[in-house]
Tab-separated table of C-alpha atoms and ligand atoms in Angstrom:
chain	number	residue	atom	x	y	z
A	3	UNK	CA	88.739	-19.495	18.663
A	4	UNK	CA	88.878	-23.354	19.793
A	5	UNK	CA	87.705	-23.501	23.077
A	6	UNK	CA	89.834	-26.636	24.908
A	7	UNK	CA	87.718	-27.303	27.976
A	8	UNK	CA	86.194	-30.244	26.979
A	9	UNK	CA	88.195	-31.551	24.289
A	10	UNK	CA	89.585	-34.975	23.692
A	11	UNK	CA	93.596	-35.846	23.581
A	12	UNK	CA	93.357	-36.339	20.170
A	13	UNK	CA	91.412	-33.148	20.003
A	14	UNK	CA	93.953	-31.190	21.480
A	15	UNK	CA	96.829	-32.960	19.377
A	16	UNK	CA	94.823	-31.512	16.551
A	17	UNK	CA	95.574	-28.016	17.447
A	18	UNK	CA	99.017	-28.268	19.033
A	19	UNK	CA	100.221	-29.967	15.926
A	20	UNK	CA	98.649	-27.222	13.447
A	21	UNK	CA	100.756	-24.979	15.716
A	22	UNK	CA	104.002	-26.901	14.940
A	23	UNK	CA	103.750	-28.247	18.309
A	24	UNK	CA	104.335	-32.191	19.254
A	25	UNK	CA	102.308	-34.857	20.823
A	26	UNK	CA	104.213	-34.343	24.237
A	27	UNK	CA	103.037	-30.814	24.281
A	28	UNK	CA	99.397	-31.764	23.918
A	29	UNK	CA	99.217	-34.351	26.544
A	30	UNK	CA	100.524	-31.411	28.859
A	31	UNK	CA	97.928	-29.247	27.678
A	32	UNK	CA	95.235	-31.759	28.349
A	33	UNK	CA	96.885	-32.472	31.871
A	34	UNK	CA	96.708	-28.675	32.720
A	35	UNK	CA	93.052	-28.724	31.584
A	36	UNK	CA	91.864	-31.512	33.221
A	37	UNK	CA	93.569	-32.391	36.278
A	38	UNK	CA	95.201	-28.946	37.172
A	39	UNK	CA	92.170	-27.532	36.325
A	40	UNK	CA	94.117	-23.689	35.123
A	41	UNK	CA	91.393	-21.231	34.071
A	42	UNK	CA	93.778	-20.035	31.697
A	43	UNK	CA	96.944	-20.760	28.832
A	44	UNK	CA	99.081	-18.578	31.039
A	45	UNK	CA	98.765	-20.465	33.918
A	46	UNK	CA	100.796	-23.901	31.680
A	47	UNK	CA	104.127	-22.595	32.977
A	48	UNK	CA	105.967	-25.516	31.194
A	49	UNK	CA	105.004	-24.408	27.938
A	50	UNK	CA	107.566	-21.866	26.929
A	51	UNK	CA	106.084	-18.468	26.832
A	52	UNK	CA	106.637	-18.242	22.958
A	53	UNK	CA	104.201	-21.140	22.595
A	54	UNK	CA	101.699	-20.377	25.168
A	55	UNK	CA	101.502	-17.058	23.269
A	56	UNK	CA	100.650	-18.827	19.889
A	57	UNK	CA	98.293	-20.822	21.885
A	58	UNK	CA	96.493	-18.113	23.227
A	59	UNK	CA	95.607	-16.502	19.961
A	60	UNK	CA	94.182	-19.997	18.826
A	61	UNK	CA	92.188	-21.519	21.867
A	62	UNK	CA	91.367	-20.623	25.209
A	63	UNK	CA	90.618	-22.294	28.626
A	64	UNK	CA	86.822	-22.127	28.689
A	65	UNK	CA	84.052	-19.791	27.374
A	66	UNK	CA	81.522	-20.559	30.968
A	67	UNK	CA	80.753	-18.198	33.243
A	68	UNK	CA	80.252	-18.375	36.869
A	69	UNK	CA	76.867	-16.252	36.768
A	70	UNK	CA	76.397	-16.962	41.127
A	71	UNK	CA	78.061	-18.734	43.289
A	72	UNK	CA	76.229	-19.811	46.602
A	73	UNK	CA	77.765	-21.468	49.651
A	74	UNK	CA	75.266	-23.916	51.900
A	75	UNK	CA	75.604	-24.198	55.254
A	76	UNK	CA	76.600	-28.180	55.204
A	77	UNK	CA	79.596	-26.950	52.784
A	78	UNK	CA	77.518	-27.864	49.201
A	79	UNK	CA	78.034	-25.208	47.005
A	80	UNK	CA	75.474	-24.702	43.806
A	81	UNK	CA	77.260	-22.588	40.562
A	82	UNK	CA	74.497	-20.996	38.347
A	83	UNK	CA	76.543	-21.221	34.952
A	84	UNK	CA	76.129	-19.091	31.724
A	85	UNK	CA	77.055	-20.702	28.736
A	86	UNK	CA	78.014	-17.687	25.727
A	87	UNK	CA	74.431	-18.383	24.806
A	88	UNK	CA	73.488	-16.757	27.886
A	89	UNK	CA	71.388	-19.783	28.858
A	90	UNK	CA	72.163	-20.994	31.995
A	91	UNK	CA	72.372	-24.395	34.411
A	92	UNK	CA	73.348	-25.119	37.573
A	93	UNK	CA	75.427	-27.712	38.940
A	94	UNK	CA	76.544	-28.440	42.650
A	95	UNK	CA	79.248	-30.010	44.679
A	96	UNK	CA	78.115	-31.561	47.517
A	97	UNK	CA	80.845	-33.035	50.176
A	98	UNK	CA	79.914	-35.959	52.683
A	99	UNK	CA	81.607	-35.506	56.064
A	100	UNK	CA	82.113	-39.155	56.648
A	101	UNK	CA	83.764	-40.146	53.047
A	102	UNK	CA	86.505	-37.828	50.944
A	103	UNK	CA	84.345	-37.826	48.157
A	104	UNK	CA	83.454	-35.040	46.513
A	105	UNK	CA	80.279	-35.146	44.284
A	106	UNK	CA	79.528	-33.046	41.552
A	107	UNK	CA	75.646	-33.170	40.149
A	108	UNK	CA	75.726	-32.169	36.249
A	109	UNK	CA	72.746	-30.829	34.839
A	110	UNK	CA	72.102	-32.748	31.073
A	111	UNK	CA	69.811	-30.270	29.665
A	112	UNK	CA	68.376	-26.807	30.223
A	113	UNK	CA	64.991	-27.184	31.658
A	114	UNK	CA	63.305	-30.318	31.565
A	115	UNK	CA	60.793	-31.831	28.981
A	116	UNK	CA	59.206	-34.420	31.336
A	117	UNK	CA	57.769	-32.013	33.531
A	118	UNK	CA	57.570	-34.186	36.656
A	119	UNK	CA	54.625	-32.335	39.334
A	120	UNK	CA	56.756	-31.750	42.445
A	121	UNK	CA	60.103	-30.874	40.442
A	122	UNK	CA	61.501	-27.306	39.876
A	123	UNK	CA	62.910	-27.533	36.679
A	124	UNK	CA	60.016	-29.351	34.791
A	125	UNK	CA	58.004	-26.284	35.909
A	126	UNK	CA	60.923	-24.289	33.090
A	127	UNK	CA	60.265	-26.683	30.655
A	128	UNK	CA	62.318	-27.582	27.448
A	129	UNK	CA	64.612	-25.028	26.413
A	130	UNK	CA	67.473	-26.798	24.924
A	131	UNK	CA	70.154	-29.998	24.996
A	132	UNK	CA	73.495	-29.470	26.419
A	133	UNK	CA	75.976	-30.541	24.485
A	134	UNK	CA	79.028	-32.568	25.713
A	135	UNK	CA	81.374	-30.172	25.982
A	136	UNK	CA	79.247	-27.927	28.169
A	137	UNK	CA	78.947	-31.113	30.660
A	138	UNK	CA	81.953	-31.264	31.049
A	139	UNK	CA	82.763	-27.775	31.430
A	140	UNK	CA	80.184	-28.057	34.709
A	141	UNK	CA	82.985	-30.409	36.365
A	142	UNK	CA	85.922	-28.532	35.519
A	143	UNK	CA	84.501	-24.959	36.467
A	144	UNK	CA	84.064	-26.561	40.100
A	145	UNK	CA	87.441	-27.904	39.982
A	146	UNK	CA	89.141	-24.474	38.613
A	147	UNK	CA	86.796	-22.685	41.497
A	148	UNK	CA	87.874	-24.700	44.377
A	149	UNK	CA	90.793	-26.495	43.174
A	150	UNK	CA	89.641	-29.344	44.351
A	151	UNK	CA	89.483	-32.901	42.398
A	152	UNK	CA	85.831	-34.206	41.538
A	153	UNK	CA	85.818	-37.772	42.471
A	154	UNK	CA	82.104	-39.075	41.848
A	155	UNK	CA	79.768	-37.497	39.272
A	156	UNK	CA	76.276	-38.001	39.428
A	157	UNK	CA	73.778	-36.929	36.386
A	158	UNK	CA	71.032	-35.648	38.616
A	159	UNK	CA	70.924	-31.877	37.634
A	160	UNK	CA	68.496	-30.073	35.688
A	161	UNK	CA	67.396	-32.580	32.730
A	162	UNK	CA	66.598	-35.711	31.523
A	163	UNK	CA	69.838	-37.470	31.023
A	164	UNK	CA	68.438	-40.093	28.851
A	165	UNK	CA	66.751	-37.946	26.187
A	166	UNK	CA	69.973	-36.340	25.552
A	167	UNK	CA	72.245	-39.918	25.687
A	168	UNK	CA	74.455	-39.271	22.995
A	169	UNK	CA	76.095	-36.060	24.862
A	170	UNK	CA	75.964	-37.822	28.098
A	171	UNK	CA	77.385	-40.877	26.882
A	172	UNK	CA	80.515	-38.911	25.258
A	173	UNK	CA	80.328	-36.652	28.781
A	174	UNK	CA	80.853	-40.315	30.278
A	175	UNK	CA	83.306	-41.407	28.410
A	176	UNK	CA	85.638	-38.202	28.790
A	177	UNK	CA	85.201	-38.336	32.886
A	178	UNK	CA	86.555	-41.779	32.282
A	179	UNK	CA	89.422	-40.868	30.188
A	180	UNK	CA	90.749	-37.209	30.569
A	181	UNK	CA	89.565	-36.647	34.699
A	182	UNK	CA	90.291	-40.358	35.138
A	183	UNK	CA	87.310	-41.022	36.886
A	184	UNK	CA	86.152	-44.311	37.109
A	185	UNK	CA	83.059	-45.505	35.452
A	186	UNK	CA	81.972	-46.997	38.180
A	187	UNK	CA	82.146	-43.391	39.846
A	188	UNK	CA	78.991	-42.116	37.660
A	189	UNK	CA	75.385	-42.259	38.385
A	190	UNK	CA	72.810	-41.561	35.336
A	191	UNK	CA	69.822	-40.826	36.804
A	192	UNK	CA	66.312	-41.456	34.756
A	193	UNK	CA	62.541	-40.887	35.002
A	194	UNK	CA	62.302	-44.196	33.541
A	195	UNK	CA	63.020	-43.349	29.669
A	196	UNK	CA	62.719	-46.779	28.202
A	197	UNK	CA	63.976	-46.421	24.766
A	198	UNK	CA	66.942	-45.302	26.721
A	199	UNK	CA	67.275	-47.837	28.999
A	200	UNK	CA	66.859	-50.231	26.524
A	201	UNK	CA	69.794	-48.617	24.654
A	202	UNK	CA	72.374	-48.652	27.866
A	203	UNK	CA	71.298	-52.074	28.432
A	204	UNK	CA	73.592	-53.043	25.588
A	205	UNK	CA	76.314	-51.587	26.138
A	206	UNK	CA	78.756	-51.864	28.633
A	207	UNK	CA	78.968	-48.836	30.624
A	208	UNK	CA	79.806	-50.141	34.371
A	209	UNK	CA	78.064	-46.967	35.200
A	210	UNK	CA	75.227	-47.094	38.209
A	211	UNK	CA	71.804	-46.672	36.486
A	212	UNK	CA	69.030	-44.759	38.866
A	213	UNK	CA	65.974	-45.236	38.272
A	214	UNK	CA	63.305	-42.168	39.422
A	215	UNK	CA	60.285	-44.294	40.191
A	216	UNK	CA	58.492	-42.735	43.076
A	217	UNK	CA	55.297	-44.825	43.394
A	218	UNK	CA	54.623	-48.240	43.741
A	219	UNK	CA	51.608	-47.918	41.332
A	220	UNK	CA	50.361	-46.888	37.795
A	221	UNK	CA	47.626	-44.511	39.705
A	222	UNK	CA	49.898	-42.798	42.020
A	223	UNK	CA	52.582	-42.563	39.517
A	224	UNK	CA	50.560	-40.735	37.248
A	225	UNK	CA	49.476	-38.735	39.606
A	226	UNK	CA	52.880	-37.463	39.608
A	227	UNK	CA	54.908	-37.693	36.801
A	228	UNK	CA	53.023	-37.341	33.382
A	229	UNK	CA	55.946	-39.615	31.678
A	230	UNK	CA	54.236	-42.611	33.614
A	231	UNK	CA	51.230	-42.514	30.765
A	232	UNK	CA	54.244	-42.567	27.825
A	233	UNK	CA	56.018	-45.463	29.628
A	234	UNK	CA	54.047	-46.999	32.561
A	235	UNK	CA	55.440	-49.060	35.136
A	236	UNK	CA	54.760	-52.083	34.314
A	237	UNK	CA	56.309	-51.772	30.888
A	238	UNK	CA	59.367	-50.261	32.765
A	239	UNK	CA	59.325	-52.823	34.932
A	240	UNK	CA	60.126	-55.452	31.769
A	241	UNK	CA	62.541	-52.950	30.882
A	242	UNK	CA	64.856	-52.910	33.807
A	243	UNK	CA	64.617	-56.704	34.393
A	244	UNK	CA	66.437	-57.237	30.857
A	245	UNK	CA	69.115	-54.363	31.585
A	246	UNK	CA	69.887	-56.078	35.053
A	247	UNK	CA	70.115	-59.741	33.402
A	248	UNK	CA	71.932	-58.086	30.434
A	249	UNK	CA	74.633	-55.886	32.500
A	250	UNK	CA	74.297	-58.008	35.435
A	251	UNK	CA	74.425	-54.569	37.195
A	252	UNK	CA	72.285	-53.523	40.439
A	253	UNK	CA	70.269	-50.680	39.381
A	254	UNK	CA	69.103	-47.349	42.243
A	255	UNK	CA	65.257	-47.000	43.282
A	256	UNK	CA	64.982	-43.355	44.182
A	257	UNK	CA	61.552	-42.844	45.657
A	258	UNK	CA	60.455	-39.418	46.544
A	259	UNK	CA	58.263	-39.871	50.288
A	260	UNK	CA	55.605	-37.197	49.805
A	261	UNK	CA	53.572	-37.125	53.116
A	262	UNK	CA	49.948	-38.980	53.087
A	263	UNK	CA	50.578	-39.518	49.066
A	264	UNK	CA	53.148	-42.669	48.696
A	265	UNK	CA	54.478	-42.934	52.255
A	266	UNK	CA	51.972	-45.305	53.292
A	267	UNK	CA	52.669	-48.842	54.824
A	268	UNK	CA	50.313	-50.125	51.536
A	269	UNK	CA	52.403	-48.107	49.438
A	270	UNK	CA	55.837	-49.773	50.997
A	271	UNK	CA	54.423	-53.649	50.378
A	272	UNK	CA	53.326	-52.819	46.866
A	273	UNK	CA	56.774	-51.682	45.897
A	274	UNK	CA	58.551	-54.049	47.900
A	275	UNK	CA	56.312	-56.306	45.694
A	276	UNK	CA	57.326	-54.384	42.411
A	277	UNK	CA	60.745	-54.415	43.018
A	278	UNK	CA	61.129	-58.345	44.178
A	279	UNK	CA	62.793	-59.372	41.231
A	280	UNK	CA	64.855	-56.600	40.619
A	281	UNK	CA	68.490	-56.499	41.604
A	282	UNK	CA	68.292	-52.443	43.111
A	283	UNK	CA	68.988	-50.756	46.087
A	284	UNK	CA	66.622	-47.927	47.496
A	285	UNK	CA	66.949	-44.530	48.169
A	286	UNK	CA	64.101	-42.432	49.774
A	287	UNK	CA	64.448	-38.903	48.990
A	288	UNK	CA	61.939	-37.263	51.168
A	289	UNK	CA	60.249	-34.257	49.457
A	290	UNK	CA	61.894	-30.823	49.745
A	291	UNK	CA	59.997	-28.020	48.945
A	292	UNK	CA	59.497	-26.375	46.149
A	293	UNK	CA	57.359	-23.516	45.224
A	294	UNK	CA	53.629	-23.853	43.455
A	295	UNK	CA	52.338	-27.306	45.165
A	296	UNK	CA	50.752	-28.862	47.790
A	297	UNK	CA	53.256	-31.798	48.699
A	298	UNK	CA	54.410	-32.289	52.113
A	299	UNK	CA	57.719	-33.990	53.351
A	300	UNK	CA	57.219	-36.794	55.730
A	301	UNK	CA	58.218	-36.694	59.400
A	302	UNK	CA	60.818	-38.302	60.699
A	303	UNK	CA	58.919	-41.406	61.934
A	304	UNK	CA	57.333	-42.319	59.232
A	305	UNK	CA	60.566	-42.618	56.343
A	306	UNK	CA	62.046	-44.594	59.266
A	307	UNK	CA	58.962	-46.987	59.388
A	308	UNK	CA	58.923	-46.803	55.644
A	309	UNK	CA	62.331	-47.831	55.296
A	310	UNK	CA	61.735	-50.842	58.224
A	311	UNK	CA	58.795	-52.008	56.038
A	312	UNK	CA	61.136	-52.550	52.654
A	313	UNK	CA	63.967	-54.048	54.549
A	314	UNK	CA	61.847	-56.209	55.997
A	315	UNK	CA	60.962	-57.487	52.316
A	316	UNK	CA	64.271	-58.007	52.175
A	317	UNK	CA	65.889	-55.022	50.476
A	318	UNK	CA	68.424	-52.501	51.043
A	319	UNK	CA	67.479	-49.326	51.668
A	320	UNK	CA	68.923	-45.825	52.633
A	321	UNK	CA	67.559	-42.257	52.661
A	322	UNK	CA	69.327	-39.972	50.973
A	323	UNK	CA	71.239	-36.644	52.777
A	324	UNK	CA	69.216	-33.802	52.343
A	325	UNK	CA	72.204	-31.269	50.862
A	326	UNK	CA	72.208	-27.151	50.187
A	327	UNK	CA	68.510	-27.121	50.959
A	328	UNK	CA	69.171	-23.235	52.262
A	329	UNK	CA	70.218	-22.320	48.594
A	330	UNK	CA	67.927	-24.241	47.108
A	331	UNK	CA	70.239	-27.139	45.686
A	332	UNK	CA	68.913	-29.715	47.307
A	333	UNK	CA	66.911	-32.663	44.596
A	334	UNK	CA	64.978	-30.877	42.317
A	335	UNK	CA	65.152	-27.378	43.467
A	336	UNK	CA	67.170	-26.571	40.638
A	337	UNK	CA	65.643	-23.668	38.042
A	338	UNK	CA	68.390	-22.778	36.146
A	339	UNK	CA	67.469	-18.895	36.988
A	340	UNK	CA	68.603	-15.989	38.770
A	341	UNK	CA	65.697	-15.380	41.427
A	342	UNK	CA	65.180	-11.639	42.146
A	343	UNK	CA	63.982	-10.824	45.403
A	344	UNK	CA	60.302	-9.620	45.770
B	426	SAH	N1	65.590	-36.127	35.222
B	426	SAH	C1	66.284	-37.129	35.923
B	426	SAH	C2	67.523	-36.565	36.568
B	426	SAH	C3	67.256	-35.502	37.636
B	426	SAH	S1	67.611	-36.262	39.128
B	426	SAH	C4	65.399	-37.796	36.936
B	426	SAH	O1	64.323	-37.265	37.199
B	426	SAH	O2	65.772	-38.865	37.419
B	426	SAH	C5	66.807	-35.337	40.291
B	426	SAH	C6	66.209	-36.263	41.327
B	426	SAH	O3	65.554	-35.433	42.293
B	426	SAH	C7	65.153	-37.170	40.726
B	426	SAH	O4	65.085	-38.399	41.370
B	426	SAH	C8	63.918	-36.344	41.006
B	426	SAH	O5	62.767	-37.114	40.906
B	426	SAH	C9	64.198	-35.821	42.373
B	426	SAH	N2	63.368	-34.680	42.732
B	426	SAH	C10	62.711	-33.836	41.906
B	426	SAH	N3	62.015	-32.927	42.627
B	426	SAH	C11	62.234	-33.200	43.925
B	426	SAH	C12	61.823	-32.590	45.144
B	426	SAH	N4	61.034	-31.537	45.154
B	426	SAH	N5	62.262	-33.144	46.307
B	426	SAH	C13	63.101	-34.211	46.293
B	426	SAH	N6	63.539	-34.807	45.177
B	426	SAH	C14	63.105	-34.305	43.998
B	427	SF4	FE1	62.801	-33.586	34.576
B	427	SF4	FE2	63.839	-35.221	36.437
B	427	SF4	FE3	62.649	-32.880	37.148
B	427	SF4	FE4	61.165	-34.906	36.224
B	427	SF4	S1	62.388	-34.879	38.109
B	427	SF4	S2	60.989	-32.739	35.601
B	427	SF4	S3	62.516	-35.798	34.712
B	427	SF4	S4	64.517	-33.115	35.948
């Protein structure tokens, strides 16, 4: 049974033509998929019901499952998907009151390899890659569940995005083509992988490039994410330079403000000094909670004094919207499990 979620043009030609079909019929198909978003064949009521019927013992819509389904208070809902596996990720659409955007952040992988101290999903570990398809079936299960049209996608999910590029890269490319969502529209978001930043820096992917870099030194750094003794700053450093004079593309700083650790006025001149020469704007993330550590999230006062000391170096800097934090969605709450109450 071909499942078509997911599936290219050419894909879906593929199967309409084995069915006697023509290449009209397929580019209907993939328009019900994709931007109709129908959860099933039935649903493609200008396919005659002859042909929908041959269809439907062929291929069907999707084989995800919508495991739970939880609505925040700010309007961000968070899906915990079951692939026919029965692994599971979650993804989340997040709406911003001021902009008609709608934001949906993919997970990559299930669990995480990199294992980052204050981040939910490391704590899982490495279960397994996703694989394209099941990417893209995260977008198009929020779109059949709302009926709403994804605009922006950002890869900032469970995973490490650049240790499964390949499937993220194809992901990419079908946003681009089949949802017709603009390159420019995606966000790949890193813990500093440099083979794999070395790899998007030559091609041309117009994409934004995020860089997770939360400290503005080697010590703190490893403090907190283990990957920073694979590929240490300063090496990453290098790395990013080249990708900005390569793409000529301004790259995203997310720094994580963890209270007393790296939200220090010291800490703020060191990375405005680390980050002088690279083309990036900043985003400060302050810590949510997650369960198992000691971290604490900054107060108000300091981001905001934080944030005065890096513009004052001259860059630009905002803090990011804290989003579905009551159903824990918000960054790097994400477990990829169904909790069961104590
Ligand atoms: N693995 C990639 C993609 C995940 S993005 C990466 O790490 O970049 C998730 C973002 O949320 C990353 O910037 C991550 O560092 C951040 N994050 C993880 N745990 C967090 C927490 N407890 N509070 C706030 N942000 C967190
Ligand atoms: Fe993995 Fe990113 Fe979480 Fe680190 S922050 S454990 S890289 S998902």
């Amino acid at each position: 049974m071909n499942v078509l979620s997911g599936l290219s043009l050419e894909e879906i030609e593929n199967i309409v033509l084995g069915l006697g079909g023509s290449k009209f019929r397929a580019r209907q198909i993939h328009n019900w998929i994709y931007l109709k978003s129908v959860s099933s064949i039935d649903e493609m009521t200008d396919l005659s019901l002859k042909f929908r019927q041959e269809l439907n013992s062929v291929a069907k819509v999707s084989d995800v499952k919508i495991k739970v389904k939880q609505v925040s208070n700010d309007g961000t809902i968070k899906y915990l998907l079951e692939y026919p596996d029965k692994q599971c990720v979650e993804t989340v659409l997040m709406r911003f009151d001021n902009r008609a955007n709608l934001t949906a952040c993919v997970s990559s992988q299930v669990g995480c390899a990199v294992n980052c101290s204050f981040c939910a999903t490391g704590k899982r570990g490495f279960i397994r890659n996703l694989d394209y398809k099941e990417i893209i079936e995260q977008v198009l299960t929020i779109q059949r569940d709302t009926g709403l049209k994804v605009t922006n996608i950002v890869f900032m999910g469970q995973g490490e995005p650049l240790l499964n590029l390949d499937n993220v890269l194809k992901a990419a490319h079908i946003f681009n083509e089949s949802f017709q969502i603009g390159a420019r529209r995606l966000t790949i978001s890193t813990s500093g992988i440099i083979p794999g930043i070395e790899k998007l820096s030559d091609i041309d992917l117009q994409s934004t490039l995020a860089i997770s870099l939360h400290a503005p030194n080697h010590n703190i750094r490893k403090q907190l994410m283990k990957i920073e003794e694979k590929y240490p700053m300063d090496k990453l450093h290098n790395a990013l330079k080249n990708y900005i004079d390569k793409t000529g593309r301004r790259i995203t700083i997310e720094y994580l403000l963890i209270k007393d650790l790296n939200d220090t006025a010291q800490s703020a001149k060191e990375l405005g000094i680390y980050l002088k020469d690279l083309k990036c704007n900043i985003n400060l993330i302050p810590y949510n909670p997650t369960e198992k550590n000691d971290y604490k999230r900054p107060d108000a006062t300091s981001i905001m004094k934080f944030k005065y000391l890096l513009e004052h170096m001259g860059k630009k800097v905002t803090v990011r919207l804290e989003r579905g934090a009551d159903i824990d969605a918000a960054c790097g709450q994400l477990r990829g499990r169904v909790l069961k109450a104590d």
